[in-house]
Structure formats: structure tokens, C-alpha cells
CSV table of C-alpha atoms in Angstrom, one decimal:
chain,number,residue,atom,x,y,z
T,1,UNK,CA,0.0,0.0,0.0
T,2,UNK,CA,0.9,4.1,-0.1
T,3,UNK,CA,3.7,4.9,2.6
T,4,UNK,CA,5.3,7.7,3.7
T,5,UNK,CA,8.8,8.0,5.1
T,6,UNK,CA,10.4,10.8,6.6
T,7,UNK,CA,13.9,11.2,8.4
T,8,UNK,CA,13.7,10.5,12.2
T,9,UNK,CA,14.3,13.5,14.4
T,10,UNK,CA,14.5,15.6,16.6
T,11,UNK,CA,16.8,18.0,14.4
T,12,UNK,CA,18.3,20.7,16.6
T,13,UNK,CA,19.9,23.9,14.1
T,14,UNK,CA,21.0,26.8,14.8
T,15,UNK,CA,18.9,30.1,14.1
T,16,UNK,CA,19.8,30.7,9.9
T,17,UNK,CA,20.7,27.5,9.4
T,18,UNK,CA,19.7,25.9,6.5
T,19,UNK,CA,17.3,23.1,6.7
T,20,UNK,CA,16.2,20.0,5.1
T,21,UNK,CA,14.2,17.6,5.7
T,22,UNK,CA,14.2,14.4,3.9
T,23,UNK,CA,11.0,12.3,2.7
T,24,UNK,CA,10.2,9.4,0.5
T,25,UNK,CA,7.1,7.5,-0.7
T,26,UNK,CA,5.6,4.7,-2.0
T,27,UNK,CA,2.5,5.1,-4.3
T,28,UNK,CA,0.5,3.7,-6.9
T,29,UNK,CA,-0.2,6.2,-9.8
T,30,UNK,CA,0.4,10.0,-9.4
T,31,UNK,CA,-0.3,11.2,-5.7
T,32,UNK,CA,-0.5,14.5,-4.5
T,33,UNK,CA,2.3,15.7,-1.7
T,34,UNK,CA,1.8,17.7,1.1
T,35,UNK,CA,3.8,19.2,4.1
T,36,UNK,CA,1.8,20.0,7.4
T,37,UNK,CA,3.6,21.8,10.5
T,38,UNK,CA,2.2,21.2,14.1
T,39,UNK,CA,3.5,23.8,16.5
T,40,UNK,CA,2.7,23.5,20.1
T,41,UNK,CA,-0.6,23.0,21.2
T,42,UNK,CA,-1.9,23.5,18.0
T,43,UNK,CA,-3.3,21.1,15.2
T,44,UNK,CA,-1.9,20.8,12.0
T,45,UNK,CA,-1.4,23.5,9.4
T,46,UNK,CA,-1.0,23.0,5.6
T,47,UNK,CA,2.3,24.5,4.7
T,48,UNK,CA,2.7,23.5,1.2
T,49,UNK,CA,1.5,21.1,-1.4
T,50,UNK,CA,2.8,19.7,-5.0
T,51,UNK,CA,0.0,17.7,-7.2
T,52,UNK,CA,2.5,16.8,-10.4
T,53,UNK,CA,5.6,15.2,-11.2
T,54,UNK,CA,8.3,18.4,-10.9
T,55,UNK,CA,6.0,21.0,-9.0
T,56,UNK,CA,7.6,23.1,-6.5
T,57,UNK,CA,5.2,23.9,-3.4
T,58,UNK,CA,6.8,27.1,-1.3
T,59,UNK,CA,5.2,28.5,1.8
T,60,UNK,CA,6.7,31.1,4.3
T,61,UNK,CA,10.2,30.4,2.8
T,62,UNK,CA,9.9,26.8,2.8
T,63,UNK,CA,10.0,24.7,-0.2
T,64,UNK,CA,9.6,21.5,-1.7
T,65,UNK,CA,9.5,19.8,-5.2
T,66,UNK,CA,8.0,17.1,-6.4
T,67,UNK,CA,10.4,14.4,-7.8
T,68,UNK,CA,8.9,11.8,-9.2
T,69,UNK,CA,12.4,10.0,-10.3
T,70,UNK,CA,13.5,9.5,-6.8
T,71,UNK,CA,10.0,9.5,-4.9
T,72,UNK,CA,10.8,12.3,-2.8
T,73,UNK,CA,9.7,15.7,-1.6
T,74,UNK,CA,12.3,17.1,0.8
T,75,UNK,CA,11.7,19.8,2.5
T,76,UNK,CA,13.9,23.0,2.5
T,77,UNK,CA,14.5,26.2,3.8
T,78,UNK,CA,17.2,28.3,3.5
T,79,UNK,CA,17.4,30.0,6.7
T,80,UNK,CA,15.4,28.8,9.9
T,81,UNK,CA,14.0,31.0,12.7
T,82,UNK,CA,13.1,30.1,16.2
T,83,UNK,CA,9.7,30.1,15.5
T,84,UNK,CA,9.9,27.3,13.2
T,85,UNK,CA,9.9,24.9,15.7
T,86,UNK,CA,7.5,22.4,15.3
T,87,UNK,CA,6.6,19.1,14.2
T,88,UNK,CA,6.6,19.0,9.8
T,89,UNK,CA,4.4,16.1,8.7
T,90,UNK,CA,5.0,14.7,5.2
T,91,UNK,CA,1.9,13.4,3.4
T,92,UNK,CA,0.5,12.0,0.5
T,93,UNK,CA,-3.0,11.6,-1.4
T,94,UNK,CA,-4.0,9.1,-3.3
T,95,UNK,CA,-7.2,8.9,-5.5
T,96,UNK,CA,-9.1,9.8,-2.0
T,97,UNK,CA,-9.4,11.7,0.8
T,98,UNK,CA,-7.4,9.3,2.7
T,99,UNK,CA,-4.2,10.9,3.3
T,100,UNK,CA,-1.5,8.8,4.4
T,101,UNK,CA,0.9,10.6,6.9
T,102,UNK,CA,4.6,10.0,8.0
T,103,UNK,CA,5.2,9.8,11.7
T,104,UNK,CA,6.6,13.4,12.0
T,105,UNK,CA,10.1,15.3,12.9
T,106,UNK,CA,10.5,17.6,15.0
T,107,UNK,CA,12.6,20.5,14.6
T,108,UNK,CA,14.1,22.6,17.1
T,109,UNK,CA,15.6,26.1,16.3
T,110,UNK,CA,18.1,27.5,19.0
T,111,UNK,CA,18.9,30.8,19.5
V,1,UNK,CA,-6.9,31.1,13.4
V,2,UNK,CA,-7.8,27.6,11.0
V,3,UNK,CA,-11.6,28.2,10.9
V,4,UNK,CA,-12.2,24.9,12.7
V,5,UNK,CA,-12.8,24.6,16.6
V,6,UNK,CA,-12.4,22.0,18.9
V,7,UNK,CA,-13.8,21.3,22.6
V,8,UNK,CA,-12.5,20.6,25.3
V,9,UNK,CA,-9.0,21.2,24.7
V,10,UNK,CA,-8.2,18.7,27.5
V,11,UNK,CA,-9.9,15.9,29.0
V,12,UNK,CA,-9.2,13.6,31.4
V,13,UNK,CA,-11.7,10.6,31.9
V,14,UNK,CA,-11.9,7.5,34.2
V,15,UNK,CA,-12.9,4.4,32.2
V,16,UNK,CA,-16.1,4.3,33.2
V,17,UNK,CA,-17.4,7.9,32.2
V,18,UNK,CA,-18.8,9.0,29.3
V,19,UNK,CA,-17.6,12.1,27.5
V,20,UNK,CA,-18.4,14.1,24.3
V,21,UNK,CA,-15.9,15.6,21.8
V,22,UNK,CA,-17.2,18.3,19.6
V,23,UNK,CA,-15.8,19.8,16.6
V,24,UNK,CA,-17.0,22.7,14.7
V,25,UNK,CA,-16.0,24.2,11.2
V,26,UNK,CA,-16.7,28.0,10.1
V,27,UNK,CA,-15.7,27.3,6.4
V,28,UNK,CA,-18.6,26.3,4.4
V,29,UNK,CA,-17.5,22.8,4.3
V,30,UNK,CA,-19.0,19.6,3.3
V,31,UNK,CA,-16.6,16.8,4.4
V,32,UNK,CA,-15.9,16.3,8.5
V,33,UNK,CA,-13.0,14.0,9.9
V,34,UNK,CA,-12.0,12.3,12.8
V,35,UNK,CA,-8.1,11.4,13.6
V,36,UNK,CA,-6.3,9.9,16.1
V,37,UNK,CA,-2.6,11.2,17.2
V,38,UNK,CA,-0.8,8.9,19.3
V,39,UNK,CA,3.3,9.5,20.4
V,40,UNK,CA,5.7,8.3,17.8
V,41,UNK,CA,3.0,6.6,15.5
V,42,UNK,CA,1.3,8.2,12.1
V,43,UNK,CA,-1.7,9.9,12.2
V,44,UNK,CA,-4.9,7.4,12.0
V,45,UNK,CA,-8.0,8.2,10.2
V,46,UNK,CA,-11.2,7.1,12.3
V,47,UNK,CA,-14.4,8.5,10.8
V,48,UNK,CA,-15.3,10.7,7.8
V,49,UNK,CA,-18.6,12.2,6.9
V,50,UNK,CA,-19.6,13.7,3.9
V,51,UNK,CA,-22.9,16.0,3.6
V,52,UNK,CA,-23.8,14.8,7.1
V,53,UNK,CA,-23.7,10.8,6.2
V,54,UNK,CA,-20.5,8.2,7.2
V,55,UNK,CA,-18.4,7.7,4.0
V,56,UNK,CA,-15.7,5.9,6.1
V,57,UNK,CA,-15.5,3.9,9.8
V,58,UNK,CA,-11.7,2.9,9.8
V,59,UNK,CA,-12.3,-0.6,12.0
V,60,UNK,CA,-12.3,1.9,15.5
V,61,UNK,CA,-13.8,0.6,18.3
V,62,UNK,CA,-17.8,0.6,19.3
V,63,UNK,CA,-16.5,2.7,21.8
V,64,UNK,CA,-15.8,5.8,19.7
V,65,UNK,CA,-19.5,6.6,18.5
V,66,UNK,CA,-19.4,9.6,15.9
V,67,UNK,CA,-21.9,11.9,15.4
V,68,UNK,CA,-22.7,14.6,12.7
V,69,UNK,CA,-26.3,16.7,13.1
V,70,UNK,CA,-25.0,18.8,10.2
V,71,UNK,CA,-22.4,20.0,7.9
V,72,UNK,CA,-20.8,22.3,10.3
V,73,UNK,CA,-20.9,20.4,13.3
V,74,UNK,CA,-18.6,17.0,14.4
V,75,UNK,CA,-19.0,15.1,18.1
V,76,UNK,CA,-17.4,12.5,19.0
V,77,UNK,CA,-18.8,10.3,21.7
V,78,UNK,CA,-16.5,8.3,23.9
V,79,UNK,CA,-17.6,5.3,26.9
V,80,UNK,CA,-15.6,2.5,28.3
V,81,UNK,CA,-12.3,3.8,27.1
V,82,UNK,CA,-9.2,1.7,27.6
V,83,UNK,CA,-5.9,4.1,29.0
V,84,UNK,CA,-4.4,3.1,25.3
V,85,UNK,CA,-7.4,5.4,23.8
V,86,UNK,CA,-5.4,8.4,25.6
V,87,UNK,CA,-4.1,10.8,22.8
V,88,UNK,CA,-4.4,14.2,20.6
V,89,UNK,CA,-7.7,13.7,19.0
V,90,UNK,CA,-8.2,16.1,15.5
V,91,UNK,CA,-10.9,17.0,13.5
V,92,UNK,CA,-10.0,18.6,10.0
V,93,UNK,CA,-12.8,19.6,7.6
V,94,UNK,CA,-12.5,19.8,3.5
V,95,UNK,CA,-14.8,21.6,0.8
V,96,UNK,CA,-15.5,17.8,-0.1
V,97,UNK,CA,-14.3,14.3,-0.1
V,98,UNK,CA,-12.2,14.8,-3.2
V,99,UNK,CA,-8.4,14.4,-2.6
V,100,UNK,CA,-8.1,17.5,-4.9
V,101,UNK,CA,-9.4,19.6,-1.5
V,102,UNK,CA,-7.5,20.5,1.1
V,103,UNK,CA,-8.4,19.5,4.7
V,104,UNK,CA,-8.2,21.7,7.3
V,105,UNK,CA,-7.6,21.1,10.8
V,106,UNK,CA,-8.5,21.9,14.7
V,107,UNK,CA,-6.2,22.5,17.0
V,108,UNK,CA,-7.1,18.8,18.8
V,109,UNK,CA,-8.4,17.8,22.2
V,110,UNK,CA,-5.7,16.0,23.9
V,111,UNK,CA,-7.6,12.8,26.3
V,112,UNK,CA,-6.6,11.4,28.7
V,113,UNK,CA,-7.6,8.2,30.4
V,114,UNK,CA,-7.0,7.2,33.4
């Protein structure tokens, strides 16, 4: 079935350091890609999405391209602020509303 | 500010009681969801409704009993819960069903049982 797999974290960066993080899938046919961000105490927020083979979703500086060659959609970011810390969830969507999450990293942005 | 609610924002519950969830969505939308968000595993889908009626009941327990009176308005009714039911419960909400739409979530109600 579809699966989502995202790199293990917590990541811990310094304030405007650059920042990726890495996620693969598996899916049948073309799915759509999303990344959500949780911050604390909240639920989770769209941040940016990419629907077909080499689209680039951006958001608030971060960005993310769809690469169908390598099944990946890394996030990146060229220069992190504290308040980016959160959890980023990568995602997928099939032919459904079912969207198939990855278990989350957390990023922590010192000072 | 996502445009959907959620209350309580914490609950804690014996195993015994019976509690209420309730999600509410300011967008327009048609499509409700329920998920589960338990430490260190993906998110689970556990109900969907679309234009009030269940398109989806993800094999969750009898005692999770959804409810939707109307578009704008989500419950989730909980009795006999086991302390393995505590965790961040969302509700998200979509202009529809179609994977093209973008589901939009609440800020949770984390459970607790004891």
C-alpha cells in the first residue's frame, strides 16, 4: 500500500541555518504531496503542497519539489527562525481523501 | 486562526465515564474527519462524513461513536475507554471528499484516560 517515510528526528539547528528535511514514498499512480507543520498546542497546518511530477510547493520560505524519479519531496529552507519549531508532517494523497501521513520530525531552532 | 474549533481542549476521563468531543467548522465545508494522534506513530484516520452521512469507519472501536447533526458540526462520543485510547484527538474539515481539497484542521483535544 501508499507509505510515507520521513527522516527520524528531533533536528536541533542553529537560528539561519539551512534546513532540510528528507521524505520518501511509495505510491501507486500519481499522488499529490503535502507538508503540514504542528507547533505546540496546536493542530496541523497545511504549509505546502505539489500535485504533479516536478512541481515546487513554497510556503513562508519553505519549499519542496516534487520528484517523481526519486520519490521524494524534501523539505527545504534556507534560513530557519526560532519560530519554526514544530513538528513537519509529510503526506500523501491518493485517488481519496485518505491521506497517508509519516510519523513526523521535530525541529528545534536555538537561538 | 484555521476556521475549525475544537472542545474541550483537554480531557481527562476515568474508564467508566462518558464524554463528548465536539468539533465545529466556520468554512462552508462539506466533508468532516475524525483522527487519532498517538506518540511516535502516524496519524490514523477514524471516521469521515460527507454532507452529514459516514463515508468511512476505519475498524475503530464501538467505543468511539461519531456523530454529525449537520455540515458544520462533528461530536465524538466516547464510553468505556481503555488508557491506550489516551491521545491528541483532530478534527480537519474539506470543501469535499475529493483528494483535490485541502483538509483543514482543529487545534485537537488531547484525552486522557486514566
Amino acid at each position: 500500500g501508499d507509505s510515507v517515510t520521513q527522516m527520524e528526528g528531533p533536528v536541533t539547528l542553529s537560528e539561519e541555518a539551512f534546513l532540510t528535511i528528507n521524505c520518501t514514498y511509495t505510491a501507486t499512480g500519481y499522488p499529490s504531496l503535502f507538508w503540514y507543520v504542528q507547533y505546540p498546542g496546536e493542530g496541523l497546518q497545511l504549509l505546502l503542497k505539489a500535485t504533479k511530477a516536478d512541481d515546487k510547493g513554497s510556503n513562508k520560505g519553505f519549499e519542496a519539489t516534487y520528484r517523481k524519479e526519486t520519490t521524494s519531496f524534501h523539505l527545504e529552507k534556507g534560513s530557519v527562525q526560532v519560530s519554526d519549531s514544530a513538528v513537519y508532517f509529510c503526506a500523501l494523497s491518493g485517488a481519496s481523501y485518505k491521506i497517508i501521513f509519516g510519523k513526523g520530525t521535530r525541529l528545534h531552532i536555538l537561538p | 486562526e484555521t476556521g475549525v474549533t475544537q472542545t474541550p481542549r483537554h480531557l481527562v476521563m476515568g474508564m467508566t465515564n462518558k464524554k463528548s468531543l465536539k468539533c465545529e467548522q466556520h468554512l462552508g465545508h462539506n466533508a468532516m474527519y475524525w483522527y487519532k494522534q498517538s506518540a511516535k506513530k502516524p496519524l490514523e484516520l477514524m471516521f469521515v462524513y460527507s454532507l452529514e452521512e459516514r463515508v468511512e469507519n476505519n475498524s475503530v472501536p464501538s467505543r468511539f461513536s461519531p456523530e454529525c447533526p449537520n455540515s458544520s458540526h462533528l461530536f465524538l462520543h466516547l464510553h468505556t475507554l481503555q488508557p491506550e485510547d489516551s491521545a491528541l484527538y483532530l478534527c480537519a474539515s474539506s470543501l469535499s471528499v475529493r483528494f483535490t481539497d485541502t483538509q483543514y484542521f482543529g487545534p485537537g483535544t488531547r484525552l486522557t484516560v486514566l
